[in-house]
Short mmCIF file of C-alpha atoms in Angstrom, two decimals:
data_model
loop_
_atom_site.label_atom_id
_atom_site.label_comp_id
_atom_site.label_asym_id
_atom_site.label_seq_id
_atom_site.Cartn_x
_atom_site.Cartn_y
_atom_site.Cartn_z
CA UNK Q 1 81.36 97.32 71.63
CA UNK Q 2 82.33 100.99 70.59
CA UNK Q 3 85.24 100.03 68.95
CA UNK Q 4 83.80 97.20 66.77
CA UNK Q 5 81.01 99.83 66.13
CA UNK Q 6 84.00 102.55 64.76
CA UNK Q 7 85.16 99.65 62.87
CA UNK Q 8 82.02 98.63 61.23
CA UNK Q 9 81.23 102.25 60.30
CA UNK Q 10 84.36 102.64 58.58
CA UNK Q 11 84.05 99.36 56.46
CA UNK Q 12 80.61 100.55 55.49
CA UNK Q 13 81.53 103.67 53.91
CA UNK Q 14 83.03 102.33 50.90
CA UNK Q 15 79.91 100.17 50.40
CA UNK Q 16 77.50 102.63 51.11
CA UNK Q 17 79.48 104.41 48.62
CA UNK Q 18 78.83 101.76 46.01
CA UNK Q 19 74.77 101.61 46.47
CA UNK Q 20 74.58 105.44 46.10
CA UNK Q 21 76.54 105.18 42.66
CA UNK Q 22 74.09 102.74 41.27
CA UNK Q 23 70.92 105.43 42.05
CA UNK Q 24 70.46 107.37 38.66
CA UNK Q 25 68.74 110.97 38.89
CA UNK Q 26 64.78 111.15 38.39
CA UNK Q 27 62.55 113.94 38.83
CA UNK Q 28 64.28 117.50 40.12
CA UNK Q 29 67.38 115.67 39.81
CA UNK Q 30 67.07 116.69 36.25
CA UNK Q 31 66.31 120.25 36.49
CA UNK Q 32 67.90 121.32 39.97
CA UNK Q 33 71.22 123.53 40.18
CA UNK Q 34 73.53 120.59 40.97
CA UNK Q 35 72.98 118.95 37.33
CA UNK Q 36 75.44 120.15 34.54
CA UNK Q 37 75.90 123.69 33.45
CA UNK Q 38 77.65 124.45 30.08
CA UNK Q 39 77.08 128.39 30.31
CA UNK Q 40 79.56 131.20 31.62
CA UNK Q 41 80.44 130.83 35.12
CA UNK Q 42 79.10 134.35 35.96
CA UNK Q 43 76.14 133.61 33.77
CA UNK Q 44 74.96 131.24 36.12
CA UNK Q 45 71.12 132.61 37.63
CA UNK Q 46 72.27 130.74 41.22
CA UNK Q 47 74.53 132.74 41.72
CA UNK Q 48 72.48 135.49 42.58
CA UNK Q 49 69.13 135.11 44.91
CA UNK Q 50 66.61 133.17 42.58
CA UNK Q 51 62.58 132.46 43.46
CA UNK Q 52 62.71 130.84 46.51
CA UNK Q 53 66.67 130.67 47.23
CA UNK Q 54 69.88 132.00 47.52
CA UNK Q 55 72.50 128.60 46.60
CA UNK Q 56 75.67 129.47 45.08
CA UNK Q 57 77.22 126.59 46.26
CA UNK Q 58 75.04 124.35 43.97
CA UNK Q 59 75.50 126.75 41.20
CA UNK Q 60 79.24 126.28 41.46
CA UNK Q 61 78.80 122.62 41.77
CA UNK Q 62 76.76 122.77 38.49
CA UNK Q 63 79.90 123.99 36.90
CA UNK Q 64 81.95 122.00 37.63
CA UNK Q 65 79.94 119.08 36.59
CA UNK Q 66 79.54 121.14 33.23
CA UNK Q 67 83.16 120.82 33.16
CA UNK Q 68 82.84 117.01 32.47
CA UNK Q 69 79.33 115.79 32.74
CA UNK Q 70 80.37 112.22 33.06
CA UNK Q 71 80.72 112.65 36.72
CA UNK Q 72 77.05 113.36 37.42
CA UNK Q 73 75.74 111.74 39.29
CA UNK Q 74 78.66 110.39 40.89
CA UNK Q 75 79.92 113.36 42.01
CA UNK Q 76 76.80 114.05 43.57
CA UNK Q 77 76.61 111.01 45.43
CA UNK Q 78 80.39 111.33 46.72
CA UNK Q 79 79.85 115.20 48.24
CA UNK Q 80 76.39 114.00 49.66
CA UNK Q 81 78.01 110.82 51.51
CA UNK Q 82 80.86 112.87 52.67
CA UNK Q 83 78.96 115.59 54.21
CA UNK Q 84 76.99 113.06 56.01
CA UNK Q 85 79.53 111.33 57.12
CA UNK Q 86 80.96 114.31 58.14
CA UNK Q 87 77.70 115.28 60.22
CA UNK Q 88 78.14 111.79 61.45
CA UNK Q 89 81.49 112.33 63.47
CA UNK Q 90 79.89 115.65 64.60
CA UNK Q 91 77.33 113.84 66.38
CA UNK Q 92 79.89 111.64 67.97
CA UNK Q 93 82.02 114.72 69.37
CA UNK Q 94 78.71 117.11 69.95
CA UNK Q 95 77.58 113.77 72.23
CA UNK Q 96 80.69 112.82 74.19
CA UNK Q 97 81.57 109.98 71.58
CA UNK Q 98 78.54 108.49 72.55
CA UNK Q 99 78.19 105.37 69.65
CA UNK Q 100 74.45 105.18 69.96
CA UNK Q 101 74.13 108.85 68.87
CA UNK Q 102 76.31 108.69 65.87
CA UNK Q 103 74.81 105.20 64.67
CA UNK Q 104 71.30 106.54 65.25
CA UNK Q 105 72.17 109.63 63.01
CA UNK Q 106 74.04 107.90 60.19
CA UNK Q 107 71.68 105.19 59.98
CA UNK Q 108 68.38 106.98 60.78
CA UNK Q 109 65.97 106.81 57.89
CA UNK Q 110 65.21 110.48 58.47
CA UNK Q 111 68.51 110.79 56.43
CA UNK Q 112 66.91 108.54 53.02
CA UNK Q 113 65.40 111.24 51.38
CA UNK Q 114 68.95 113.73 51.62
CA UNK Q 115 71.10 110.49 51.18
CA UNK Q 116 69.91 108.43 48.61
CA UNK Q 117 68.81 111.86 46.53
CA UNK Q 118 71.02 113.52 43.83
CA UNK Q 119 70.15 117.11 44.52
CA UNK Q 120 70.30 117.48 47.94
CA UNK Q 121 73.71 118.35 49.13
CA UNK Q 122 72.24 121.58 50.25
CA UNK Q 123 70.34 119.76 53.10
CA UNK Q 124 73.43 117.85 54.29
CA UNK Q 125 75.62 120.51 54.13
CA UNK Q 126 73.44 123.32 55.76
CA UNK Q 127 73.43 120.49 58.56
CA UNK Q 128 77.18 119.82 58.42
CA UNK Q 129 78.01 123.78 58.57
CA UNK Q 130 74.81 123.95 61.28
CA UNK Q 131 76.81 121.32 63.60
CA UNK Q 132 79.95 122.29 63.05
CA UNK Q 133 78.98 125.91 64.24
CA UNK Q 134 77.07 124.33 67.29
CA UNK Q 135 80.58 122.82 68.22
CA UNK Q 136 82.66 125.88 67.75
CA UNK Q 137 79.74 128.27 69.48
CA UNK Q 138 80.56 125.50 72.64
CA UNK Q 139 84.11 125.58 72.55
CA UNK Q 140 83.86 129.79 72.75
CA UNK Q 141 84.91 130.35 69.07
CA UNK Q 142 82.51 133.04 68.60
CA UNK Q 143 83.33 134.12 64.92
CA UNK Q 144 83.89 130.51 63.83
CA UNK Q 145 80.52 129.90 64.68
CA UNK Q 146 79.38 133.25 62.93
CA UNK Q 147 81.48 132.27 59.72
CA UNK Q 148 79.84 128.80 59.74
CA UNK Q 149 76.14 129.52 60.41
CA UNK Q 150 76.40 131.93 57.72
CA UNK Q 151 78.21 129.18 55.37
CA UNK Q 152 75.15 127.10 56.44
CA UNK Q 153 72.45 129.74 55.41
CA UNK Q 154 74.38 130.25 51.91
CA UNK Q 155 74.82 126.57 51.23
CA UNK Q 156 70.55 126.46 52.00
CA UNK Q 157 68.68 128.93 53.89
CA UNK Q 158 67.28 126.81 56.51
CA UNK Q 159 70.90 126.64 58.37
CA UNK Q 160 69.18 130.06 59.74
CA UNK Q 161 68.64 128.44 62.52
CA UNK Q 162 71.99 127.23 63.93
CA UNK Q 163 72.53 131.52 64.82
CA UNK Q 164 70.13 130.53 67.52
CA UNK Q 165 70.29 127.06 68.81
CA UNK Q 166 73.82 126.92 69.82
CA UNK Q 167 72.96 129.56 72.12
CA UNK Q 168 69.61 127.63 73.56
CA UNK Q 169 71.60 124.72 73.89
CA UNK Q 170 74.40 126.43 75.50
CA UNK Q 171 72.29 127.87 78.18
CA UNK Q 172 70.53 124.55 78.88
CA UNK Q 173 73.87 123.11 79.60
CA UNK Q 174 74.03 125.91 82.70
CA UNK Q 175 72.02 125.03 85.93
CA UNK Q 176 70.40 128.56 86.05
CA UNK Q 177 67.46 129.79 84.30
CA UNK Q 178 68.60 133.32 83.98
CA UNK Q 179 69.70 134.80 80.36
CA UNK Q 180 73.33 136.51 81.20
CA UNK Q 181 74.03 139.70 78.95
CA UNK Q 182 76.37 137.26 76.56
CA UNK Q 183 73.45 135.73 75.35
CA UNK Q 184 71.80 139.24 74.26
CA UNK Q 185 75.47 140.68 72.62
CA UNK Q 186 76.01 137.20 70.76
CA UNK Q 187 72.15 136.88 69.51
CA UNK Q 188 72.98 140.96 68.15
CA UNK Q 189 75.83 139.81 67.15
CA UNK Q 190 73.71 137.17 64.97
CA UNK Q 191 71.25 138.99 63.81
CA UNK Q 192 73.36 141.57 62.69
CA UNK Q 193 74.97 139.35 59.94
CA UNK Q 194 71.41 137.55 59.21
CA UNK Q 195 70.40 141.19 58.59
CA UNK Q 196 73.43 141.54 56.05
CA UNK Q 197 72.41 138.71 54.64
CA UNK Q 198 68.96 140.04 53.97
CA UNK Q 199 69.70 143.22 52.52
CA UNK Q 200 72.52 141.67 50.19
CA UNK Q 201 69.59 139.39 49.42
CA UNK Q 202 66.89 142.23 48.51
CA UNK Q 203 69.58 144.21 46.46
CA UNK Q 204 70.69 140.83 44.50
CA UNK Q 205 67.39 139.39 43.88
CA UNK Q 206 66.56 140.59 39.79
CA UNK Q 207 63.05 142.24 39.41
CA UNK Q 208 60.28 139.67 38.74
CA UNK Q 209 61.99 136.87 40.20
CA UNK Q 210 58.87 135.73 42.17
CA UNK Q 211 58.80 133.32 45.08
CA UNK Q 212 57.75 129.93 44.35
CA UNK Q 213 53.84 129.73 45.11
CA UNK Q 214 54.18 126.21 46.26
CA UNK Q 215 55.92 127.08 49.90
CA UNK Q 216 53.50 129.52 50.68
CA UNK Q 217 49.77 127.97 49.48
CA UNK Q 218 50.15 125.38 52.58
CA UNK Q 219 47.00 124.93 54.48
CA UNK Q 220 46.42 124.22 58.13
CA UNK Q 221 45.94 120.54 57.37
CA UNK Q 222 49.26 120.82 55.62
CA UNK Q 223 51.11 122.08 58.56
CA UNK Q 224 49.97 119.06 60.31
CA UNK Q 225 50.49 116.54 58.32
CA UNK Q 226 53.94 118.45 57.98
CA UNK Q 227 54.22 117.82 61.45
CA UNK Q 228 53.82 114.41 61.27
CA UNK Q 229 55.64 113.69 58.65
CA UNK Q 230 58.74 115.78 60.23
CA UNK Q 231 57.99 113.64 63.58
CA UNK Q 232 58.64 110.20 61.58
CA UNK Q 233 62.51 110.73 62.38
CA UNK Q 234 61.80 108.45 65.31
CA UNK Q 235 59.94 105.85 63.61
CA UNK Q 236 61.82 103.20 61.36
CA UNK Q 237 58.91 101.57 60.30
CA UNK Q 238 59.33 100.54 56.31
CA UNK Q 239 56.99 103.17 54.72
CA UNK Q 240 57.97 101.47 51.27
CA UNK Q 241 56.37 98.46 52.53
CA UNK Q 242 53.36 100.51 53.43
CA UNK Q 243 52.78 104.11 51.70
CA UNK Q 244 53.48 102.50 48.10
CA UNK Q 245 50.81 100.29 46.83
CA UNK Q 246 53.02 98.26 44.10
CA UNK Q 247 55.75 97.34 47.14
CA UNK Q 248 52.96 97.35 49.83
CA UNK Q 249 53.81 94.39 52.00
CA UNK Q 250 52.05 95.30 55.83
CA UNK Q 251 54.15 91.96 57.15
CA UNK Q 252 56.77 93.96 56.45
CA UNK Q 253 55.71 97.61 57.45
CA UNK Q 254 54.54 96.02 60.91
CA UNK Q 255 57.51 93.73 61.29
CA UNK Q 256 60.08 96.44 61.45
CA UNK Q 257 58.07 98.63 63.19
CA UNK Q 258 57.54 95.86 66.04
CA UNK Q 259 61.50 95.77 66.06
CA UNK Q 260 61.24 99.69 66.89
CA UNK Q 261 58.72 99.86 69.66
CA UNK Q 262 61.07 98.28 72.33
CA UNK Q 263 63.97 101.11 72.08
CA UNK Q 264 60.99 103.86 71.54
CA UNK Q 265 59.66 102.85 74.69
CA UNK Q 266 62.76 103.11 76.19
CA UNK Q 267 63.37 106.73 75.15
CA UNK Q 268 59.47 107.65 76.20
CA UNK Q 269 60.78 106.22 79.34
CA UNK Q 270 64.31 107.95 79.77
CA UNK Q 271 62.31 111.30 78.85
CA UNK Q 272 59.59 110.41 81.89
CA UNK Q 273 62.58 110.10 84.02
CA UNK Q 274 64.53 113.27 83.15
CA UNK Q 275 61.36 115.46 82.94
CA UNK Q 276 62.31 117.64 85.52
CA UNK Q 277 65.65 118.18 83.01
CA UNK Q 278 66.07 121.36 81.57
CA UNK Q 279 68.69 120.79 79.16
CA UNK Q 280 66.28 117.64 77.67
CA UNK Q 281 63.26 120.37 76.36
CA UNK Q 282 66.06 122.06 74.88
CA UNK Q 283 67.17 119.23 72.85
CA UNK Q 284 63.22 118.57 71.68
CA UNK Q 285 62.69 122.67 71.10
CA UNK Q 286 65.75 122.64 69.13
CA UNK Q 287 64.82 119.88 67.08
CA UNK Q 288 61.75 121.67 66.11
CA UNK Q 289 63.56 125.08 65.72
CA UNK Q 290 66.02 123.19 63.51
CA UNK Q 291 63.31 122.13 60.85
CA UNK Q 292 61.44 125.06 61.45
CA UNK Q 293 61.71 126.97 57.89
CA UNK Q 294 60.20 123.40 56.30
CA UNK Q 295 57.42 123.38 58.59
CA UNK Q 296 55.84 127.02 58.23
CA UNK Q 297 56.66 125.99 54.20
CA UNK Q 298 56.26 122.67 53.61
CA UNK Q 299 57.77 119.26 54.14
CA UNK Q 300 59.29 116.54 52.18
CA UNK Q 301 61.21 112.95 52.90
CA UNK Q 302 64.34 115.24 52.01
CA UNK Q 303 63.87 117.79 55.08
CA UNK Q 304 63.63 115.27 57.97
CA UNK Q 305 67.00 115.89 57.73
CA UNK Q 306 67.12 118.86 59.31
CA UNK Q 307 66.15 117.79 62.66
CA UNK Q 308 68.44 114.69 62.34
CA UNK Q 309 71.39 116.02 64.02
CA UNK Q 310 69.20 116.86 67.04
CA UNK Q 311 67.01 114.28 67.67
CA UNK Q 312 70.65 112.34 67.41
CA UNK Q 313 71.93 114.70 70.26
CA UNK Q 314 68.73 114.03 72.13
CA UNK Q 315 69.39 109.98 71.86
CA UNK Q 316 73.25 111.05 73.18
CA UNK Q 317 71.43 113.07 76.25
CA UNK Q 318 69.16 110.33 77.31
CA UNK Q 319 71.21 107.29 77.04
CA UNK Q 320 74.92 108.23 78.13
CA UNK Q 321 77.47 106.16 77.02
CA UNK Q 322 78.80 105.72 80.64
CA UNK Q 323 75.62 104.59 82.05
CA UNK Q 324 74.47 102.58 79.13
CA UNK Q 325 72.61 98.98 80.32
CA UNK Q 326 73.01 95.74 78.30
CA UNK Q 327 68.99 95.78 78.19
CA UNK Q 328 69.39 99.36 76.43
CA UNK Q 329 71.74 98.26 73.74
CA UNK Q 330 70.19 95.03 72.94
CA UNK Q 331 66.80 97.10 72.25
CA UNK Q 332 68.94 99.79 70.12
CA UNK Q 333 70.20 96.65 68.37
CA UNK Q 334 66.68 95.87 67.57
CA UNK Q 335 65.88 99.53 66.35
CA UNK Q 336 68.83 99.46 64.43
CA UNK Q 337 67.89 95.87 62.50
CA UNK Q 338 64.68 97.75 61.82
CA UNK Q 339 66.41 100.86 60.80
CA UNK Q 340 68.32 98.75 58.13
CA UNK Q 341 65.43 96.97 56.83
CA UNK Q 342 64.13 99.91 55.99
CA UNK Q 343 67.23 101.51 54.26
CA UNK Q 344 67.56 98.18 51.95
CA UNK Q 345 63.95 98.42 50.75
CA UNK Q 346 64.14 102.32 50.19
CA UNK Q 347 67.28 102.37 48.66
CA UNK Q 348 66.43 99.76 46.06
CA UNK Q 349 63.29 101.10 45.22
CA UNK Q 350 65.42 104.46 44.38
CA UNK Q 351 67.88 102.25 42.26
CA UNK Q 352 64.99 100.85 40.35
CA UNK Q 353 63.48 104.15 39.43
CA UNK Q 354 66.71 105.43 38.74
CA UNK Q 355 66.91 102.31 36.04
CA UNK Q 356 63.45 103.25 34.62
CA UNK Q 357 64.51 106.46 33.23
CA UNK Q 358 67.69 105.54 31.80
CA UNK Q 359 65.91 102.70 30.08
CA UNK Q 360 63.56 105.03 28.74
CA UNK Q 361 66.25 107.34 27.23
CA UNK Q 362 67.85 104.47 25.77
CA UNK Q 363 64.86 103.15 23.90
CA UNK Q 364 63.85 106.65 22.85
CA UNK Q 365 67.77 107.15 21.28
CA UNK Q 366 67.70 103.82 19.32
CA UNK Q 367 64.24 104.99 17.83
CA UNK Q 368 65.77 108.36 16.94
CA UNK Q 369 67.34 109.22 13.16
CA UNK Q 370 69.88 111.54 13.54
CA UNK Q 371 70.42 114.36 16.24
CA UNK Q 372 67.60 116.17 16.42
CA UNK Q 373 67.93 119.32 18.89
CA UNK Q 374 64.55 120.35 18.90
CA UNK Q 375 61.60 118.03 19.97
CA UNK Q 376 58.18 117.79 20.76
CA UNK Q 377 56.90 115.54 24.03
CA UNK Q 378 53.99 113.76 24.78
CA UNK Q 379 53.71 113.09 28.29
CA UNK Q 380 50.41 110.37 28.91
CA UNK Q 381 48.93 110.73 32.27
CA UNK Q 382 47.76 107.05 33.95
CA UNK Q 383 47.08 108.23 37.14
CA UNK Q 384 50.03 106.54 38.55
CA UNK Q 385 50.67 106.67 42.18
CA UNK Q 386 54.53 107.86 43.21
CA UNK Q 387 56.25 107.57 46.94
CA UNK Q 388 58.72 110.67 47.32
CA UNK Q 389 61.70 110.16 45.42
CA UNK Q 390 61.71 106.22 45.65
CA UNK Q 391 59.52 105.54 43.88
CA UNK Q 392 59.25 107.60 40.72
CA UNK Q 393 56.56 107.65 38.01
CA UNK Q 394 58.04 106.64 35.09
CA UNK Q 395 57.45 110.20 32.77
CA UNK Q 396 59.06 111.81 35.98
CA UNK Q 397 62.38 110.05 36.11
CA UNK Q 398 62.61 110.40 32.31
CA UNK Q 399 62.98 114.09 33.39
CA UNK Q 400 61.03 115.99 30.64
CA UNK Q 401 63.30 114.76 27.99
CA UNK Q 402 66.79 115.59 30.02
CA UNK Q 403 67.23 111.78 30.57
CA UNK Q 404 67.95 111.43 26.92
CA UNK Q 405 70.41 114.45 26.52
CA UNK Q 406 72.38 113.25 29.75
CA UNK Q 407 72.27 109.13 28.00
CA UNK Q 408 73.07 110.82 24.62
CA UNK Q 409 76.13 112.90 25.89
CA UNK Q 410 74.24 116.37 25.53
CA UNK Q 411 74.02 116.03 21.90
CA UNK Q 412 70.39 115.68 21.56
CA UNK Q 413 67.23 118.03 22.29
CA UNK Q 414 69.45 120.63 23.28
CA UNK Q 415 67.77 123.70 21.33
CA UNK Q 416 64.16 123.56 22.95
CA UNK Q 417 62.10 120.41 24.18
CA UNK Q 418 58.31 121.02 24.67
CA UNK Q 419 56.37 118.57 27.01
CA UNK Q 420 52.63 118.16 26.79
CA UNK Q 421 50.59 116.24 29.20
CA UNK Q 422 47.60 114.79 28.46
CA UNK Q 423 45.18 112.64 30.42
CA UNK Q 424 44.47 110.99 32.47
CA UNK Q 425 41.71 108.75 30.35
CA UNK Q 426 38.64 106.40 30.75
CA UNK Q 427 39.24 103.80 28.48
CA UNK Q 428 42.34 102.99 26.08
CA UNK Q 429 40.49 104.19 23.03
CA UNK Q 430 40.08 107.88 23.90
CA UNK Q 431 44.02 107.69 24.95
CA UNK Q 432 45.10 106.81 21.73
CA UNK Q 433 42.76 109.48 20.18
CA UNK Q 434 43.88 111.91 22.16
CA UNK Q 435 47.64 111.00 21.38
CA UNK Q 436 46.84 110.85 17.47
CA UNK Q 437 45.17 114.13 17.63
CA UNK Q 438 48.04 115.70 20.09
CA UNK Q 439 50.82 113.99 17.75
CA UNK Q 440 49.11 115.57 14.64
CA UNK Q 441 48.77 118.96 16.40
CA UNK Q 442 52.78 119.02 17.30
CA UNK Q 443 53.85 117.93 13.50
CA UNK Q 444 51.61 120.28 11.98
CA UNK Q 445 53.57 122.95 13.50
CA UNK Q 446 56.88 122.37 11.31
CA UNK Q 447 58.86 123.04 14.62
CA UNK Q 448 60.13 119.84 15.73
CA UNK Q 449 62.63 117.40 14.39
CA UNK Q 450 61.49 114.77 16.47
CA UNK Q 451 58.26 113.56 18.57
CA UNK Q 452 58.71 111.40 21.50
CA UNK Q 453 55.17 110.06 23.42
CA UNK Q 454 55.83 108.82 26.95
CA UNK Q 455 53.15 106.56 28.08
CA UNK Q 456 53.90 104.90 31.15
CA UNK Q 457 57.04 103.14 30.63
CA UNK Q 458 56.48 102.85 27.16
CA UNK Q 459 58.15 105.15 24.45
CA UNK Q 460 57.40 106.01 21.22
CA UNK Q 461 59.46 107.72 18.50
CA UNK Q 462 57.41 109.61 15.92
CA UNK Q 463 59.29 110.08 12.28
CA UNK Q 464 59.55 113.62 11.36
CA UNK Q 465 59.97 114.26 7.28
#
């Protein structure tokens, strides 16, 4: 079985290759580092501290797609599937080559909202970097490990974390409970560059450059739904079939969940069993310490991620591959049947929202005279309901206007594009009044060569004289 299973998951790379190039970018995919930057290299604000982050590997990989824009988003796509695939075979060596580990992690759909997103190489990479110095910390190649957990906090600052859980899992691997004095010099050792890092950090970061308010304005509730949220890495179930109301289908939703419950049991089971296990809390502890800096911020689809690679390495713990029974797989065969369910539906909701925007920029270009570089937007709230980035509302994956300068080969709106929202409305009427009014408001300013008003779907291009 392993080696049709090695076989299978190289044959699906190249077409899980060619679903990610059909997802176009939508929402921060538009405004995010990793889009394409036609400024100075050393002009570049990420690559120096900025609000929330420190990133100059996206910064540089904003360059280079300003270098030729036509390969966003597939370059995108290509780095993001690599470095997963890449965390993949991690898994497999971190886990003995244990097949149910690896498939679990490259399949999970904790990995949807880093995979099947445009901006998020960060995420895998701090992972890849993250396992990779887990490996090396095992094999005793102490500054290996230092050079990649600090690769892992510059590619996004949540790698933090692999400084400390290769040492928590290495000591869970030993029979004792005492903490030798290696333990002690190599956590100095870590904190001493994390300190480094902090300082560089505090000199680097330009005055004013305020932290975004949104990662620290969580609420209790927050943290728990966080929680939950972060906890769904375990759960297959098709949340497009259930959190979205257009795609809602609870046949569906309870179908591939159903399909799960046999192998969960199994692993509530296997963790009964091995409760008396010391290295098996480590594995849960460091699957909380590993998404840690999400869950005292907050959580998205995108940071499940983090926790991937160890909830894989827990799977690899409880089910050896030496000991596995034909009553285990057949139930991981069921998970797994679930687990691909759910990746179809999300990944074709993505691929339709994707299509939305570009649509949207095309229509808007063949209603536009000329190339005018300085526009004013009307954005109509309709109270539409969005699922992560899968589902998209439609003004968000036309990207504030950058859909249209990315369709139109950055020759249009590239002087200054204001968006105004308005709404949402109680009856048709006072929408169109309030656009008429808004649309009268932007022309009388003499500013704008064009005005574009983005109601739902729908775009309208209003002549400028």
């Amino acid at each position: 079985m392993a080696k049709s299973i090695k076989i299978l998951f190289m044959v699906s790379i190249p077409v899980f290759l060619w679903g990610l190039l059909l997802i176009l970018p939508t929402f921060d995919d538009w405004t995010y580092l990793t889009t394409p930057y036609f400024g100075d290299f050393f002009d570049n604000k990420g690559l120096l501290p900025y609000k929330s982050y420190w990133r100059p590997f996206d910064a540089v990989m904003g360059y280079i797609l300003g270098l030729n824009y036509k390969m966003f988003p597939a370059l995108n796509h290509i780095l993001i599937l690599l470095g997963h695939v890449g965390c993949t075979v991690l898994v497999f060596l971190l886990t003995k080559k244990n097949v149910i580990a690896a498939t679990f992690f490259y399949l999970s759909t904790a990995m949807l909202g880093s995979v099947l997103d445009i901006d998020s190489a960060n995420q895998v990479y701090s992972q890849f970097w993250g396992l990779l110095a887990l490996w090396l910390y095992l094999k005793g190649k102490k500054w290996l490990w230092v050079a990649c957990f600090m690769t892992a906090i510059f590619v996004k600052e949540n790698g933090i974390m692999f400084a400390f859980i290769p040492m928590i899992i290495k000591w869970g691997q030993e029979k004792k409970l005492a903490v030798s004095a290696q333990y002690v010099k190599d956590g100095l050792l870590a904190l001493g560059f994390i300190a480094c890092y902090g300082i560089a950090r505090l000199l680097l970061t330009p005055q004013g450059n305020a932290l975004n308010a949104e990662y620290m304005e969580s609420g209790l509730l927050d943290h728990v739904k966080d929680l939950v949220q972060y906890s769904t890495t375990w759960i297959p179930m098709d949340m497009a079939a259930l959190a979205y109301p257009p795609t809602r289908c609870l046949p569906l939703a309870i179908f591939t969940l159903l399909l799960a419950v046999p192998f969960l049991c199994a692993i509530c089971s296997k963790m009964i069993q091995r409760r008396k296990d010391k290295m098996m809390y480590i594995l849960v502890l460091s699957f909380f310490l590993a998404g840690a800096p999400h869950l005292v911020t907050l959580v998205s689809v995108m940071h499940s991620y983090a926790g991937l690679g160890m909830a894989s390495l827990l799977i690899g713990y409880l089910f050896p591959a030496e000991d596995l029974k034909k009553k285990e797989t057949a139930m991981f065969g069921l998970f797994i049947i679930a687990t691909l369910i759910s990746d179809v539906h999300h990944w074709h909701e993505a691929y339709k929202s994707g299509l939305v925007g570009r649509d949207m920029a095309v229509r808007v270009l063949e209603q536009t005279s000329g190339k005018p570089q300085t526009v004013g937007m009307i954005s109509v709230d309709n109270n539409e309901t969005k699922y992560s980035n899968f589902n998209v509302i439609p003004r968000d994956a036309f990207g504030w206007g950058k859909a249209v300068k990315h369709e139109s080969g950055y020759t249009v709106a590239n002087k200054e594009v204001t968006d105004t929202l308005i709404g949402p409305f109680d009856s048709p009427a006072a929408k169109e009044l309030a656009v008429k009014e808004m649309t009268q408001e932007l022309l009388s300013k003499n500013k704008y060569e064009a005005i574009w008003i983005i109601d739902g779907a729908d775009v309208r291009v209003v002549p400028v004289k």
